[in-house]
Amino acid sequence: MAPREPLLKPVPIAELRPTQMTVGYREVEEKRRRWREHDPEKKAAFLGSHMIPTLLGPKKRHYVIDHHHLSRALLEEGVESVLVTVVADLHKLDKDAFWTVADHKSWVHPYDSDGVRVGFSDIPKAISDLSDDPFRSLAGELRRAGGFAKDTTPFSEFLWADFLRRNLKRKQVEHDFTQAVEEALALAKSQDAGYLPGWCGPIES
């Protein structure tokens, strides 16, 4: 009898495979700061309650489908392994079929730091190789500031990042993040953002 509960096992973070191109480095730094603030005795409990969902892919490698930022932050903080929960076992598929299934299930986000779709082969092979998308950091900060609600839509914060990318200049986000957040808050309340997941609507006058 195969167990019906998810199998939990520690996997070295260095062996995890990403399913996206980028993370927001500011967002990673925020998660690193929070990790350092945790009581050392509670860190194990935190890891136990923040399992990394993965796909078991070709060669039985684990492909991360959420918590890329947390994985990168823990890696940079010297954590060697994390618990994973396997969402789907696709290890019998060849590489092309694996990525096709992942794409149709919205388990992969092959878009670079300019928001341009790339080939699956361009996705980094390691969490440490994820590049920076400052608009993803802006989207994360926007959500924390109440600009939009957390939503179950896959890669919802990347959708917000893409919206912000179309309305703000990258240099502005990189050089005056606080001002960019203020402008993002105004944009988030506009009707133009109405199609996005977690949109909270315009402020009533």
CSV table of C-alpha atoms in Angstrom, one decimal:
chain,number,residue,atom,x,y,z
A,1,MET,CA,0.0,0.0,0.0
A,2,ALA,CA,1.4,3.4,-1.0
A,3,PRO,CA,1.2,5.9,1.8
A,4,ARG,CA,-1.5,8.6,1.2
A,5,GLU,CA,0.1,11.2,3.3
A,6,PRO,CA,2.8,13.4,1.7
A,7,LEU,CA,6.3,11.9,2.2
A,8,LEU,CA,8.5,14.4,4.1
A,9,LYS,CA,12.2,14.1,3.8
A,10,PRO,CA,15.1,16.5,4.2
A,11,VAL,CA,16.7,17.5,0.9
A,12,PRO,CA,19.9,19.6,0.6
A,13,ILE,CA,18.9,23.1,-0.6
A,14,ALA,CA,21.9,22.9,-3.0
A,15,GLU,CA,20.2,20.0,-4.8
A,16,LEU,CA,16.8,21.7,-5.3
A,17,ARG,CA,15.9,22.8,-8.8
A,18,PRO,CA,14.0,26.0,-9.4
A,19,THR,CA,11.0,26.3,-11.7
A,20,GLN,CA,11.4,30.1,-12.2
A,21,MET,CA,14.1,32.4,-13.4
A,22,THR,CA,14.2,35.1,-10.7
A,23,VAL,CA,13.5,36.1,-7.2
A,24,GLY,CA,13.4,39.6,-5.6
A,25,TYR,CA,16.7,40.0,-3.8
A,26,ARG,CA,15.2,42.5,-1.4
A,27,GLU,CA,12.5,39.9,-0.6
A,28,VAL,CA,15.2,37.4,0.1
A,29,GLU,CA,17.0,39.8,2.4
A,30,GLU,CA,13.7,40.4,4.3
A,31,LYS,CA,13.3,36.6,4.8
A,32,ARG,CA,16.9,36.4,5.9
A,33,ARG,CA,16.3,39.1,8.5
A,34,ARG,CA,13.3,37.4,9.8
A,35,TRP,CA,15.2,34.1,10.1
A,36,ARG,CA,17.9,35.7,12.1
A,37,GLU,CA,15.3,37.1,14.5
A,38,HIS,CA,13.8,33.7,15.2
A,39,ASP,CA,14.6,32.2,18.6
A,40,PRO,CA,17.3,29.5,17.8
A,41,GLU,CA,15.2,26.9,19.6
A,42,LYS,CA,12.2,27.7,17.3
A,43,LYS,CA,14.1,27.5,14.0
A,44,ALA,CA,13.6,23.7,13.7
A,45,ALA,CA,9.8,24.2,14.3
A,46,PHE,CA,9.8,26.9,11.7
A,47,LEU,CA,11.4,24.6,9.1
A,48,GLY,CA,8.9,21.9,10.0
A,49,SER,CA,6.0,24.1,9.4
A,50,HIS,CA,7.4,25.7,6.2
A,51,MET,CA,7.9,22.6,4.0
A,52,ILE,CA,9.0,23.2,0.4
A,53,PRO,CA,6.5,21.9,-2.2
A,54,THR,CA,8.3,20.1,-5.0
A,55,LEU,CA,7.7,18.0,-8.1
A,56,LEU,CA,9.7,14.8,-8.3
A,57,GLY,CA,11.2,15.2,-11.8
A,58,PRO,CA,13.6,13.4,-14.2
A,59,LYS,CA,16.4,11.6,-12.4
A,60,LYS,CA,14.3,12.0,-9.2
A,61,ARG,CA,15.4,15.6,-8.7
A,62,HIS,CA,13.2,17.8,-6.6
A,63,TYR,CA,11.8,20.9,-8.5
A,64,VAL,CA,10.6,23.7,-6.2
A,65,ILE,CA,7.2,25.0,-7.1
A,66,ASP,CA,6.8,27.5,-4.2
A,67,HIS,CA,9.0,29.2,-1.6
A,68,HIS,CA,11.9,30.0,-3.9
A,69,HIS,CA,12.6,33.1,-1.8
A,70,LEU,CA,12.6,31.2,1.5
A,71,SER,CA,14.8,28.5,0.0
A,72,ARG,CA,17.3,31.1,-1.2
A,73,ALA,CA,17.2,33.0,2.1
A,74,LEU,CA,17.9,29.8,4.1
A,75,LEU,CA,20.7,28.8,1.7
A,76,GLU,CA,22.4,32.2,2.3
A,77,GLU,CA,21.9,31.8,6.0
A,78,GLY,CA,23.8,28.5,6.0
A,79,VAL,CA,20.9,26.1,6.3
A,80,GLU,CA,21.9,23.0,4.5
A,81,SER,CA,18.7,21.0,4.1
A,82,VAL,CA,14.9,21.6,4.2
A,83,LEU,CA,11.9,19.4,4.4
A,84,VAL,CA,10.0,18.9,1.1
A,85,THR,CA,6.6,17.6,0.3
A,86,VAL,CA,6.2,16.1,-3.1
A,87,VAL,CA,3.1,17.5,-4.8
A,88,ALA,CA,3.4,15.3,-7.9
A,89,ASP,CA,5.7,12.4,-8.9
A,90,LEU,CA,6.7,13.0,-12.5
A,91,HIS,CA,10.1,11.3,-12.4
A,92,LYS,CA,9.2,8.8,-15.1
A,93,LEU,CA,8.6,11.5,-17.7
A,94,ASP,CA,11.4,12.6,-20.0
A,95,LYS,CA,12.6,16.2,-19.6
A,96,ASP,CA,10.4,17.7,-22.4
A,97,ALA,CA,7.2,16.0,-21.2
A,98,PHE,CA,8.0,17.0,-17.6
A,99,TRP,CA,8.2,20.7,-18.5
A,100,THR,CA,5.1,20.5,-20.7
A,101,VAL,CA,3.1,19.1,-17.8
A,102,ALA,CA,4.6,21.6,-15.4
A,103,ASP,CA,3.7,24.5,-17.7
A,104,HIS,CA,0.1,23.3,-18.2
A,105,LYS,CA,-0.3,23.0,-14.4
A,106,SER,CA,1.1,26.4,-13.8
A,107,TRP,CA,4.0,24.9,-11.8
A,108,VAL,CA,6.7,26.8,-13.8
A,109,HIS,CA,7.2,30.5,-14.5
A,110,PRO,CA,9.9,30.8,-17.3
A,111,TYR,CA,10.1,34.6,-17.4
A,112,ASP,CA,13.3,36.6,-17.0
A,113,SER,CA,14.0,39.8,-15.1
A,114,ASP,CA,12.5,41.8,-17.9
A,115,GLY,CA,9.3,39.8,-17.8
A,116,VAL,CA,10.1,38.1,-21.1
A,117,ARG,CA,9.3,34.4,-21.5
A,118,VAL,CA,12.3,32.2,-22.2
A,119,GLY,CA,12.9,28.5,-22.9
A,120,PHE,CA,12.7,25.9,-20.1
A,121,SER,CA,16.4,25.1,-20.7
A,122,ASP,CA,17.2,28.7,-19.5
A,123,ILE,CA,15.8,28.1,-16.0
A,124,PRO,CA,18.7,28.0,-13.6
A,125,LYS,CA,19.8,24.6,-12.3
A,126,ALA,CA,20.3,25.8,-8.7
A,127,ILE,CA,18.5,28.1,-6.2
A,128,SER,CA,21.8,30.0,-5.8
A,129,ASP,CA,21.7,30.9,-9.5
A,130,LEU,CA,18.3,32.7,-9.5
A,131,SER,CA,18.7,36.3,-10.7
A,132,ASP,CA,17.2,39.4,-9.3
A,133,ASP,CA,13.9,41.0,-10.4
A,134,PRO,CA,13.5,44.2,-8.4
A,135,PHE,CA,9.8,44.4,-9.5
A,136,ARG,CA,9.2,41.1,-7.7
A,137,SER,CA,10.6,42.7,-4.5
A,138,LEU,CA,8.4,45.7,-5.1
A,139,ALA,CA,5.3,43.4,-5.5
A,140,GLY,CA,6.2,41.6,-2.2
A,141,GLU,CA,6.5,44.9,-0.4
A,142,LEU,CA,3.3,46.2,-2.0
A,143,ARG,CA,1.4,43.2,-0.7
A,144,ARG,CA,2.8,43.7,2.8
A,145,ALA,CA,1.7,47.3,2.7
A,146,GLY,CA,-1.8,46.3,1.9
A,147,GLY,CA,-1.8,47.1,-1.8
A,148,PHE,CA,-3.3,43.7,-2.7
A,149,ALA,CA,-4.5,40.6,-0.9
A,150,LYS,CA,-2.7,37.3,-0.8
A,151,ASP,CA,-4.2,35.1,-3.5
A,152,THR,CA,-4.0,31.4,-4.4
A,153,THR,CA,-3.4,32.2,-8.1
A,154,PRO,CA,-0.1,30.6,-9.1
A,155,PHE,CA,2.7,33.2,-9.3
A,156,SER,CA,0.3,36.0,-8.4
A,157,GLU,CA,3.1,38.2,-7.2
A,158,PHE,CA,4.9,37.8,-10.5
A,159,LEU,CA,1.7,39.0,-12.2
A,160,TRP,CA,1.8,42.1,-10.0
A,161,ALA,CA,5.5,42.5,-10.7
A,162,ASP,CA,4.8,42.5,-14.4
A,163,PHE,CA,2.1,45.1,-14.0
A,164,LEU,CA,4.4,47.3,-12.0
A,165,ARG,CA,7.2,46.8,-14.6
A,166,ARG,CA,4.9,48.2,-17.2
A,167,ASN,CA,4.2,51.3,-15.2
A,168,LEU,CA,7.4,52.2,-13.3
A,169,LYS,CA,11.0,52.5,-14.4
A,170,ARG,CA,13.5,49.9,-13.1
A,171,LYS,CA,16.0,52.6,-12.2
A,172,GLN,CA,13.4,54.2,-9.9
A,173,VAL,CA,12.7,50.9,-8.1
A,174,GLU,CA,16.5,50.3,-7.7
A,175,HIS,CA,17.4,53.8,-6.5
A,176,ASP,CA,14.4,55.0,-4.5
A,177,PHE,CA,12.5,51.9,-3.3
A,178,THR,CA,10.4,53.8,-0.7
A,179,GLN,CA,9.1,56.2,-3.4
A,180,ALA,CA,8.4,53.3,-5.7
A,181,VAL,CA,6.3,51.6,-3.1
A,182,GLU,CA,4.3,54.8,-2.7
A,183,GLU,CA,3.6,55.0,-6.4
A,184,ALA,CA,2.9,51.2,-6.5
A,185,LEU,CA,0.3,51.7,-3.8
A,186,ALA,CA,-1.5,54.3,-6.0
A,187,LEU,CA,-1.3,52.1,-9.0
A,188,ALA,CA,-2.6,49.1,-7.1
A,189,LYS,CA,-5.8,51.0,-6.3
A,190,SER,CA,-6.4,52.0,-9.9
A,191,GLN,CA,-8.9,50.4,-12.3
A,192,ASP,CA,-6.0,49.5,-14.5
A,193,ALA,CA,-5.0,46.9,-11.9
A,194,GLY,CA,-8.5,45.4,-11.7
A,195,TYR,CA,-7.6,42.3,-13.6
A,196,LEU,CA,-4.9,41.2,-11.1
A,197,PRO,CA,-5.3,38.6,-8.4
A,198,GLY,CA,-6.0,40.0,-4.9
A,199,TRP,CA,-7.0,43.4,-6.3
A,200,CYS,CA,-8.6,45.4,-3.4
A,201,GLY,CA,-10.3,48.0,-5.5
A,202,PRO,CA,-10.0,51.8,-5.6
A,203,ILE,CA,-10.2,53.9,-2.5
A,204,GLU,CA,-13.7,55.5,-2.2
A,205,SER,CA,-13.6,59.2,-2.0
